[in-house]
mmCIF file of C-alpha atoms in Angstrom:
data_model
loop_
_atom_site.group_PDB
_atom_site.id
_atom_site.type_symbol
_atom_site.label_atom_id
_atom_site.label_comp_id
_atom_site.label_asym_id
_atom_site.label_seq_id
_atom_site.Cartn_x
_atom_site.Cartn_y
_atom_site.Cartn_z
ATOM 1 C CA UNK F 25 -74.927 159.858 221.687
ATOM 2 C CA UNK F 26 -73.866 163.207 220.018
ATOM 3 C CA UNK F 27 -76.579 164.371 217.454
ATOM 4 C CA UNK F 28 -75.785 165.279 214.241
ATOM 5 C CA UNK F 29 -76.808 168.466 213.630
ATOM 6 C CA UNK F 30 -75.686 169.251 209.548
ATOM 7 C CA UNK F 31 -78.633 169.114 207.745
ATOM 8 C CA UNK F 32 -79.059 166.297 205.376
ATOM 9 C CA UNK F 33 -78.772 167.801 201.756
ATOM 10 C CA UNK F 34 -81.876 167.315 199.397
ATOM 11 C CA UNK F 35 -80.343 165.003 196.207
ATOM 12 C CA UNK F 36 -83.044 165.388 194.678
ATOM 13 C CA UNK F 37 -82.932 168.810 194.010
ATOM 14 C CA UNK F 38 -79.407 169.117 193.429
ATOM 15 C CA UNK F 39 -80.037 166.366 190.765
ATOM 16 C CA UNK F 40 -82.807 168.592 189.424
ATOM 17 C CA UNK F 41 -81.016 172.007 189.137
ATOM 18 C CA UNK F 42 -78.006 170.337 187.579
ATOM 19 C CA UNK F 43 -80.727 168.367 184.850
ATOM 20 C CA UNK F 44 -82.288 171.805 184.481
ATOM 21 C CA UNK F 45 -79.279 173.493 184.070
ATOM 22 C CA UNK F 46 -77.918 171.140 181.586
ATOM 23 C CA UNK F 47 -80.658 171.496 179.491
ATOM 24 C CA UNK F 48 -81.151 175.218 178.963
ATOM 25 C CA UNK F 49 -77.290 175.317 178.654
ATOM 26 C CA UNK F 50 -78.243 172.822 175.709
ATOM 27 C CA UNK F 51 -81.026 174.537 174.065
ATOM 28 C CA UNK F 52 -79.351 177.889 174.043
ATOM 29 C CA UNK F 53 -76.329 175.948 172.197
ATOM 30 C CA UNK F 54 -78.497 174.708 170.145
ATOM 31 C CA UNK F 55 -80.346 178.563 169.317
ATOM 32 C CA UNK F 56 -77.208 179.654 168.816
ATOM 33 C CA UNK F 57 -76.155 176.741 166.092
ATOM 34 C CA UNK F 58 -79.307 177.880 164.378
ATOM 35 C CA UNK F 59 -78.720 181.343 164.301
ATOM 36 C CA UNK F 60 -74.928 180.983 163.320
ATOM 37 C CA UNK F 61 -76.415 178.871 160.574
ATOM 38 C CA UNK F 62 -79.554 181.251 159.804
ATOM 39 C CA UNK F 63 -77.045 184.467 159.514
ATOM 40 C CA UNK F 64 -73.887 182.682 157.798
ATOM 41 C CA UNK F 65 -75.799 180.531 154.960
ATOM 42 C CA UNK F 66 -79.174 182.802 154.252
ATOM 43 C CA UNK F 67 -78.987 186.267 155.921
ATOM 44 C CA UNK F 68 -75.636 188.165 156.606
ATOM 45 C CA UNK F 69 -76.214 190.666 153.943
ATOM 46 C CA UNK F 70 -79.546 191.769 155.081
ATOM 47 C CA UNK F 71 -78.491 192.263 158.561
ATOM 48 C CA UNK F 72 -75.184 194.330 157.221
ATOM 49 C CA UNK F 73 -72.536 191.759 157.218
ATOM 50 C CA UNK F 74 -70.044 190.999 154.468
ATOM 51 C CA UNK F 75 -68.721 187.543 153.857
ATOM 52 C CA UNK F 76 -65.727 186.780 152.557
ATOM 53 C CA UNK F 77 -65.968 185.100 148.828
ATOM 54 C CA UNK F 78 -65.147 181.552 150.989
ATOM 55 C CA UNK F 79 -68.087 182.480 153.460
ATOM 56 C CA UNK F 80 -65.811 184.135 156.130
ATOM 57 C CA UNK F 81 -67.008 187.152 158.265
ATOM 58 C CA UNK F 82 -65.148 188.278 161.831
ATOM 59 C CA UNK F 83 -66.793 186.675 164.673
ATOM 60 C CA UNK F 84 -67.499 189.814 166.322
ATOM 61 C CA UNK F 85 -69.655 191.341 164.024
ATOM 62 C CA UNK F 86 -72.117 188.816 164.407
ATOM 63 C CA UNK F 87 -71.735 188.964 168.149
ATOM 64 C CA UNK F 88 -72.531 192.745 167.943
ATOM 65 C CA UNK F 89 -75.425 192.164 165.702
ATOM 66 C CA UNK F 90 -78.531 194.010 166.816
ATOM 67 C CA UNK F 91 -81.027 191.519 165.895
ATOM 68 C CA UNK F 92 -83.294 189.459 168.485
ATOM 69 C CA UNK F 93 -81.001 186.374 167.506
ATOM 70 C CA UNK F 94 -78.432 187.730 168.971
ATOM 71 C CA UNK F 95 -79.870 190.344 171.744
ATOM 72 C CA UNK F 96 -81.202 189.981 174.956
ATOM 73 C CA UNK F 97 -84.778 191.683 175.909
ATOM 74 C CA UNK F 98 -82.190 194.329 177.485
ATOM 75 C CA UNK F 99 -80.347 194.599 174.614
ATOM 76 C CA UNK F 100 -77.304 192.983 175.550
ATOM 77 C CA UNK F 101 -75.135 190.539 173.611
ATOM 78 C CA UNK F 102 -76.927 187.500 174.075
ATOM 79 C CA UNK F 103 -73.573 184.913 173.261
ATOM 80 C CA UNK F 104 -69.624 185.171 173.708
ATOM 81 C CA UNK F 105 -66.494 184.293 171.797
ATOM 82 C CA UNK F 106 -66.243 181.255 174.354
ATOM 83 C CA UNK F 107 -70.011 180.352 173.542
ATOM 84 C CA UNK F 108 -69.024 180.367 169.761
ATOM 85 C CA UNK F 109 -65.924 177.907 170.242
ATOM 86 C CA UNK F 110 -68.025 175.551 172.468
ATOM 87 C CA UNK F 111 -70.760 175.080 169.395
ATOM 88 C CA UNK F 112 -68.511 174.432 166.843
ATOM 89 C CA UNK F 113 -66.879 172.189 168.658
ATOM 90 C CA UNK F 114 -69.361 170.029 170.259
ATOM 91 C CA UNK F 115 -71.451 170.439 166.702
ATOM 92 C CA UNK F 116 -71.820 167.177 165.534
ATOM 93 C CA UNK F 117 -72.483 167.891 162.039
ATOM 94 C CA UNK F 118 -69.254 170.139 162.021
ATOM 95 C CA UNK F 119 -71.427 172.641 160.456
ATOM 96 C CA UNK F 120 -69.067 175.927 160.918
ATOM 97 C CA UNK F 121 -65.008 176.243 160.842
ATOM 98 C CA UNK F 122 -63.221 179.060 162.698
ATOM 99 C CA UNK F 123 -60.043 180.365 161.055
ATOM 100 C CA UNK F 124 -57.901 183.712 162.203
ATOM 101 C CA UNK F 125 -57.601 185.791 159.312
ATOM 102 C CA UNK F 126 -56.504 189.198 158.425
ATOM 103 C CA UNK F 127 -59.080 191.749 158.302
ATOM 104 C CA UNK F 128 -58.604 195.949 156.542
ATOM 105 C CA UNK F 129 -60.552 197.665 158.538
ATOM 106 C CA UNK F 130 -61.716 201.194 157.958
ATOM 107 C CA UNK F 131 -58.200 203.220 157.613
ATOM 108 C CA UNK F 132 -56.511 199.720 157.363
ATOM 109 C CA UNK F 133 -57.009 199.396 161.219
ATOM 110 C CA UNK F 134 -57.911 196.178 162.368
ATOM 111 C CA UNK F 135 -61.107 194.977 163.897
ATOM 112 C CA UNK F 136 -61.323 193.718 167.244
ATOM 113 C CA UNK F 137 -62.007 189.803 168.107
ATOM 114 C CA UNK F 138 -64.065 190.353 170.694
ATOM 115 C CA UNK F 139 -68.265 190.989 170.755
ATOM 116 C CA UNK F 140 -68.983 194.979 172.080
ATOM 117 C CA UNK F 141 -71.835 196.661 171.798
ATOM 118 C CA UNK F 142 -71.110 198.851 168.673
ATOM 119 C CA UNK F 143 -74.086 198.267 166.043
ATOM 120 C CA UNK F 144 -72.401 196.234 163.221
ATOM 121 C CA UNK F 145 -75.769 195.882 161.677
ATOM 122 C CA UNK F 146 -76.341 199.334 160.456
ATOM 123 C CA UNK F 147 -75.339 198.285 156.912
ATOM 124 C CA UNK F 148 -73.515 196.364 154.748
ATOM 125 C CA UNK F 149 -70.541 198.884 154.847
ATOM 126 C CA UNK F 150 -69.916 198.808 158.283
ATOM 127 C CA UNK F 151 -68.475 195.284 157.641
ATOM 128 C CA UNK F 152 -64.687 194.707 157.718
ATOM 129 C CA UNK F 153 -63.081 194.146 154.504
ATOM 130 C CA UNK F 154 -62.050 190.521 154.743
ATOM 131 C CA UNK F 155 -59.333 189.169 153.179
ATOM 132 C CA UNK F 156 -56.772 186.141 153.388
ATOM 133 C CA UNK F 157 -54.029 188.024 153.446
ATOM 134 C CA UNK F 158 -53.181 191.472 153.588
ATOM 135 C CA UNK F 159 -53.285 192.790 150.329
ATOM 136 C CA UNK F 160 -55.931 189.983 149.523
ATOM 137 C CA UNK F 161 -55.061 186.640 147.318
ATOM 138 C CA UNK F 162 -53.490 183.654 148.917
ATOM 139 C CA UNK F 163 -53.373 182.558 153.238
ATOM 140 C CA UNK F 164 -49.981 183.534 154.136
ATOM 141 C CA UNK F 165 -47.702 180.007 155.508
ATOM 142 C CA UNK F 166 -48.194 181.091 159.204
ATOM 143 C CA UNK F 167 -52.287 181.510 158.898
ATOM 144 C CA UNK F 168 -54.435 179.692 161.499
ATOM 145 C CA UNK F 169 -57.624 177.782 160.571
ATOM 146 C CA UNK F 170 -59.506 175.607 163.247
ATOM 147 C CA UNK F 171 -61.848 172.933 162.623
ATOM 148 C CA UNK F 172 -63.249 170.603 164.921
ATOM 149 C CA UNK F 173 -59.962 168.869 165.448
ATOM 150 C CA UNK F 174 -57.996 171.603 166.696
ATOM 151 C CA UNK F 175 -60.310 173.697 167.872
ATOM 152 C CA UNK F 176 -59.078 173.629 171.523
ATOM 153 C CA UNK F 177 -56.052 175.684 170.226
ATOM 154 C CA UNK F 178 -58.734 178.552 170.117
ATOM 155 C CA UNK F 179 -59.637 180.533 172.885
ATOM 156 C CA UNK F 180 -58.622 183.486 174.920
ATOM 157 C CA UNK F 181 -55.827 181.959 175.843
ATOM 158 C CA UNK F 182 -54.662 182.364 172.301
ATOM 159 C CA UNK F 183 -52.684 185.623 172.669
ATOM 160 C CA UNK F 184 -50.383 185.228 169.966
ATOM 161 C CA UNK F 185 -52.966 185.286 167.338
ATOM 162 C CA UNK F 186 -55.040 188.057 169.027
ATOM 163 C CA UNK F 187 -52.247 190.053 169.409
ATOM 164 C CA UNK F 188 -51.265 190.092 165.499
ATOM 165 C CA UNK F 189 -53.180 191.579 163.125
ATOM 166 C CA UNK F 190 -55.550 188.707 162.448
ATOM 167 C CA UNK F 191 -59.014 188.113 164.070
ATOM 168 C CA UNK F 192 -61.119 185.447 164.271
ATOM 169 C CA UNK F 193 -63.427 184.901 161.800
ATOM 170 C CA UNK F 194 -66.523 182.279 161.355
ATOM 171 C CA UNK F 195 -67.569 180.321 158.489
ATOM 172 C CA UNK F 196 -70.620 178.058 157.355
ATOM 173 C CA UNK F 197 -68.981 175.019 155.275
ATOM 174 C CA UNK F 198 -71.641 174.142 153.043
ATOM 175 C CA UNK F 199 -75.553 174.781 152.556
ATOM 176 C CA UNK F 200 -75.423 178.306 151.704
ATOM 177 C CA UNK F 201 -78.261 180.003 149.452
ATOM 178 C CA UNK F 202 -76.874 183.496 149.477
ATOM 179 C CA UNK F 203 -75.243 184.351 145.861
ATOM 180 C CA UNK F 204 -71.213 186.280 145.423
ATOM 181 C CA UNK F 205 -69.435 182.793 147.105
ATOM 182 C CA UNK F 206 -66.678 181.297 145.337
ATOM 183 C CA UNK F 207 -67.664 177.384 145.284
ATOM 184 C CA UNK F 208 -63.994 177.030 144.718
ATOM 185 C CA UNK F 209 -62.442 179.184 147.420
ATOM 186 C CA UNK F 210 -65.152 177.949 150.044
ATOM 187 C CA UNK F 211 -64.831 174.199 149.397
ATOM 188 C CA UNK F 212 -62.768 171.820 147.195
ATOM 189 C CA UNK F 213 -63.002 171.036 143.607
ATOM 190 C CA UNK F 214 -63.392 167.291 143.127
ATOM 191 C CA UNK F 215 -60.669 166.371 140.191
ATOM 192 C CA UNK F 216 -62.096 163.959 137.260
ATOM 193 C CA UNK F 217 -59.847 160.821 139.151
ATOM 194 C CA UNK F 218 -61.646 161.672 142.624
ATOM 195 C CA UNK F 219 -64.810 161.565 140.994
ATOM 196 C CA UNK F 220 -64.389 158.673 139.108
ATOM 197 C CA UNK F 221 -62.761 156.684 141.747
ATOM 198 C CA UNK F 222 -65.842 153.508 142.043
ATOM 199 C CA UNK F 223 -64.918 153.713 145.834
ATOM 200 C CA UNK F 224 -66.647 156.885 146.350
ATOM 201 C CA UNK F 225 -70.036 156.796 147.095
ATOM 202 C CA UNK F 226 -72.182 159.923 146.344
ATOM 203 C CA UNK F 227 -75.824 159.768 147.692
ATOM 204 C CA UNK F 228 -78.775 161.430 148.548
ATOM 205 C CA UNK F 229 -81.498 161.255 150.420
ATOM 206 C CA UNK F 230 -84.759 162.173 150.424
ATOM 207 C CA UNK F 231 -87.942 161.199 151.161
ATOM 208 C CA UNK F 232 -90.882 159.014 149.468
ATOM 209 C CA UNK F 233 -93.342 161.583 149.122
ATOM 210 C CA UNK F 234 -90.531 164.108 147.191
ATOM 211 C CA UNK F 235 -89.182 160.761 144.762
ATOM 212 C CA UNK F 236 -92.550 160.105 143.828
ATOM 213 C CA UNK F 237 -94.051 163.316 143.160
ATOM 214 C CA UNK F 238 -90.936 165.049 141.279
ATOM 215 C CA UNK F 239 -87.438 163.643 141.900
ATOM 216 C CA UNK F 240 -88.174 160.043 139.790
ATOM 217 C CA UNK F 241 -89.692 162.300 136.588
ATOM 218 C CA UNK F 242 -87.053 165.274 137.163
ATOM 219 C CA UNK F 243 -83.848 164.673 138.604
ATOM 220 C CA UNK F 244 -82.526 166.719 141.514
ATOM 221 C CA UNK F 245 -82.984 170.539 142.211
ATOM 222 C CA UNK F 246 -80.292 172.753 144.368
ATOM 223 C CA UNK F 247 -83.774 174.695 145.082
ATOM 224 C CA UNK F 248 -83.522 178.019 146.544
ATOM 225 C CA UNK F 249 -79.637 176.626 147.767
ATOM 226 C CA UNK F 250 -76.156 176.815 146.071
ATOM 227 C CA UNK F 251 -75.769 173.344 145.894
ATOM 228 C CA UNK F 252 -77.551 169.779 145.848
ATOM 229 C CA UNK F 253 -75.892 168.075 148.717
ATOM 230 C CA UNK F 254 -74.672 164.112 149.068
ATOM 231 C CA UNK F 255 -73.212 162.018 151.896
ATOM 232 C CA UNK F 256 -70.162 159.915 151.149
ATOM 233 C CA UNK F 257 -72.020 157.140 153.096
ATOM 234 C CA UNK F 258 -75.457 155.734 154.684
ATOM 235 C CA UNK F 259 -76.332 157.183 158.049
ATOM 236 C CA UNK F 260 -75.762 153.195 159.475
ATOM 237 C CA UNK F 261 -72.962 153.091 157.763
ATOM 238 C CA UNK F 262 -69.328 154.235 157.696
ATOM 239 C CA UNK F 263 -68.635 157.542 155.691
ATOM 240 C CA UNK F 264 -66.029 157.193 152.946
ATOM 241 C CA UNK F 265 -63.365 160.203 152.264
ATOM 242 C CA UNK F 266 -62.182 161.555 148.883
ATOM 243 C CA UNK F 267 -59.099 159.932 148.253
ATOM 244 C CA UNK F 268 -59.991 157.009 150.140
ATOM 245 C CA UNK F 269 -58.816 153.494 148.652
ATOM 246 C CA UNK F 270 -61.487 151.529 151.256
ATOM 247 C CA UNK F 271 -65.407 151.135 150.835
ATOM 248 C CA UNK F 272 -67.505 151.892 152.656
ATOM 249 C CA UNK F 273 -68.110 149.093 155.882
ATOM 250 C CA UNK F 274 -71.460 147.920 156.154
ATOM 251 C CA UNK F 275 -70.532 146.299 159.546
ATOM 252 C CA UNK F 276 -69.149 149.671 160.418
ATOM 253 C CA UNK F 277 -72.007 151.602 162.347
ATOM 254 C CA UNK F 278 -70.394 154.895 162.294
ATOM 255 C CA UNK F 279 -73.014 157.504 160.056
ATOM 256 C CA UNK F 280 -71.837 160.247 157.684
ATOM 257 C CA UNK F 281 -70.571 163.495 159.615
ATOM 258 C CA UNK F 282 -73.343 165.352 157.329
ATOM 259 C CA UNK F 283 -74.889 165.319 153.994
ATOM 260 C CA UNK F 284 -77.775 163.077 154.267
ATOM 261 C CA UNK F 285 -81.054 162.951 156.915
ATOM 262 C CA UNK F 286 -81.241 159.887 159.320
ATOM 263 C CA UNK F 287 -84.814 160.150 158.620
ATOM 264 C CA UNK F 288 -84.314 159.971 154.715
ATOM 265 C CA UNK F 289 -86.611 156.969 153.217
ATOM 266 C CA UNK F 290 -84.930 156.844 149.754
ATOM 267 C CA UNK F 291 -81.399 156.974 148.768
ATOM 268 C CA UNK F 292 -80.279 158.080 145.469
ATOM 269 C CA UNK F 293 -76.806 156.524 144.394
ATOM 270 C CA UNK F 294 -75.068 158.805 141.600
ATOM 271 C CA UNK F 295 -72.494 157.971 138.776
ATOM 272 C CA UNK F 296 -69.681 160.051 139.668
ATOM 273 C CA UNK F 297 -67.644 158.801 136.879
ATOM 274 C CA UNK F 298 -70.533 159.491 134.066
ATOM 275 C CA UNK F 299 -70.815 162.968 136.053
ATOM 276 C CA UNK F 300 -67.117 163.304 135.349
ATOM 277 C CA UNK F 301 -67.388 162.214 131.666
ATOM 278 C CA UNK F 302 -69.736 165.163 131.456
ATOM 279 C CA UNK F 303 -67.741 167.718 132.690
ATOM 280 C CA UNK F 304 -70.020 168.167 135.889
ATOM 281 C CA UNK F 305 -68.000 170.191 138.787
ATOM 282 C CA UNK F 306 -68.403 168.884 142.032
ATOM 283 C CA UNK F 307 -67.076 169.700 145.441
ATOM 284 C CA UNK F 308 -66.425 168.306 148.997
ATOM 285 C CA UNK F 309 -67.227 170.402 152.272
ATOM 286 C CA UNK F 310 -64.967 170.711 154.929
ATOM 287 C CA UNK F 311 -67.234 168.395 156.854
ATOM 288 C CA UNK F 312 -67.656 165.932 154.599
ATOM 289 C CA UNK F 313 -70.258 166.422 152.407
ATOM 290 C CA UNK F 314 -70.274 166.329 148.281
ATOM 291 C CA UNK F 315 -72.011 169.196 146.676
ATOM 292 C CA UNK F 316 -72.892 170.142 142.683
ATOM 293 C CA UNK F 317 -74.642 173.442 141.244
ATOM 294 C CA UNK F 318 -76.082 170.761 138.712
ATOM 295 C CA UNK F 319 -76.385 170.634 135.077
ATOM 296 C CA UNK F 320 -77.880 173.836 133.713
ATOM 297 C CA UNK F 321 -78.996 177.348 135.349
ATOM 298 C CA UNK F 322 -81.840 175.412 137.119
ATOM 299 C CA UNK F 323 -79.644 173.643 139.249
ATOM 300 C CA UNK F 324 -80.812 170.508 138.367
ATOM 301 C CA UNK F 325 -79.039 166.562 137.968
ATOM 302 C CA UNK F 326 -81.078 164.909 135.664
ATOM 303 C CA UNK F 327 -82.006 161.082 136.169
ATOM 304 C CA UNK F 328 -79.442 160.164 133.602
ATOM 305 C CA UNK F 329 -76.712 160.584 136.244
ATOM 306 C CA UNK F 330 -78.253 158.371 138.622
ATOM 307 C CA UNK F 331 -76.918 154.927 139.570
ATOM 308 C CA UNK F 332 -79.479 153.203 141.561
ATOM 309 C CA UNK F 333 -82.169 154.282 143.478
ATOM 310 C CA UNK F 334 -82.675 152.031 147.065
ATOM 311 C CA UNK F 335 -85.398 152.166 149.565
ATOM 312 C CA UNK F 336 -83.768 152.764 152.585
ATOM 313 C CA UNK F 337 -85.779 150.305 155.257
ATOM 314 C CA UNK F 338 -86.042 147.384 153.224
ATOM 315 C CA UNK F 339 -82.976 147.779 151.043
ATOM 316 C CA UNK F 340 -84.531 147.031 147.433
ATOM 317 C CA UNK F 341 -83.676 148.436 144.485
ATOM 318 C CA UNK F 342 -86.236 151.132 143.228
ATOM 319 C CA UNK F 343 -86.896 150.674 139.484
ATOM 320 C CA UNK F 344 -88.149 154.005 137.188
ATOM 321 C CA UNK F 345 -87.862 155.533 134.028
ATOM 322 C CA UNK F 346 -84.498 156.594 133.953
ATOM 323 C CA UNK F 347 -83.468 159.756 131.356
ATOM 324 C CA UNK F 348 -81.630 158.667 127.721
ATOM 325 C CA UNK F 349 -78.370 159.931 127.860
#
């Protein structure tokens, strides 16, 4: 009997490596998501970047940043281009939206699309001038956008739009608190017909503790954000699109992209169509969600413009003392 002398391979640790692996491939993505978020909705100004007045900056001036988000301990770009694509992509909330635009740099050159080591964080001048198009106003026909939908037509395999004069560029699509966006450039107006349509739903959620202690006597607050965000549907339900002639499916058990907290305990149902008597402007996000500024320069929606008011486990109508209109 010939012995078999290969030795037997250990499963157990290939298994193991390949789990481990897998999950610190995951929780980078996921450090990355919340730094992309952190420096596109809050921060880019005080780490030197310029947006865009629709939220835009080139990609590679964040991957150049000099800031422990985006550094290693030796001071090396901690992400790539290819890392980028990957999170918006697999981002489930579609959270950010990749576009090639054209960019003046200093002298009109333009910048590169790639990360480098040059300090792009010095200060807010070092920032390309960003435009959508090149002597600013309107995308030209042939521009390229990406969402999460196309965004496999992105990569560095794209030579025709890295070789023109357009780079690629990063936005957030909603959630922002930092002030100079154009709510109309960075999502889209809602027209008095969308907003009245009764197949829209518009709803937020929140939780007991924040209904009871200000949201019931007050109304809604954008806070320290731009906007007070809704979902189009519950998260056990399916999501409804402006435009849409079809409600919602309760059978359906597809959630909202975004918009709305699984964990919310309370959902607030508003009146689009008294909101659109009013005059209110509201908007929808790339990914979904329905945003307002609110009613006056405290970014509030009084109670008067709420429909109902559910409790989210047991599904019962929440009664309070709603505000005379």
């Amino acid at each position: 009997m010939t012995s078999n002398n290969h030795p037997t391979p250990n499963t157990k640790s290939i298994a193991t490596n390949t789990t481990n692996s897998y999950k610190s491939n995951r929780n980078s993505d996921i450090q990355l998501s919340k730094s992309l978020s952190w420096v596109l909705r809050h921060a880019a100004p005080s780490v030197g970047l310029q947006l865009s007045p629709d939220g835009y900056v080139p990609l590679a001036e964040i991957l150049a940043l000099h800031h422990p988000r985006f550094r290693t301990k030796d001071n090396k770009p901690k992400y790539t281009v290819e890392d980028v694509i990957r999170v918006v992509k697999n981002n489930d909330k579609q959270r950010f939206r990749l576009e090639f635009r054209y960019v003046g740099g200093r002298g009109g050159e333009t910048a590169a699309a790639s990360s480098d080591d040059d300090d792009a964080s010095s200060s807010s001048s070092s920032s390309s001038s960003l435009g959508t198009e090149n002597s600013g106003g309107t995308l030209p026909k042939n521009h390229k956008t990406c969402g999460n939908n196309d965004i496999n037509n992105i990569g560095s395999s794209d030579k025709g739009a890295r070789d023109s004069k357009r780079v690629l560029c990063i936005r957030a699509n909603q959630g922002h608190s930092l002030q100079g966006l154009e709510a109309d450039q960075l999502l889209s107006p809602l027209t008095i017909e969308q907003l009245s349509n009764p197949t829209l739903s518009i709803i937020h959620g929140t939780s007991f503790k924040a209904w009871e202690e200000h949201i019931q006597h007050e109304g809604l607050s954008r806070r320290k954000r731009n906007h007070i965000h809704f979902a189009t549907g519950l998260p056990s339900r399916q999501t409804t699109t402006v435009g849409d002639t079809t409600k919602s499916d309760n059978n359906n058990n597809v959630p909202p992209i975004s918009g709305m907290r699984s964990s919310s305990e309370i959902y607030i149902y508003i009146d689009g169509a008294k909101c659109a008597n009013d005059g209110i402007p509201f908007y929808q996000s790339d990914n979904g969600v329905i945003l307002t500024a609110g009613v006056n320069n405290e970014g509030m929606l009084p109670t008067k413009y709420f429909a109902k008011v559910v409790h989210a486990t047991s599904g019962r109508t929440i009664l309070w003392e709603k505000e005379e209109s």
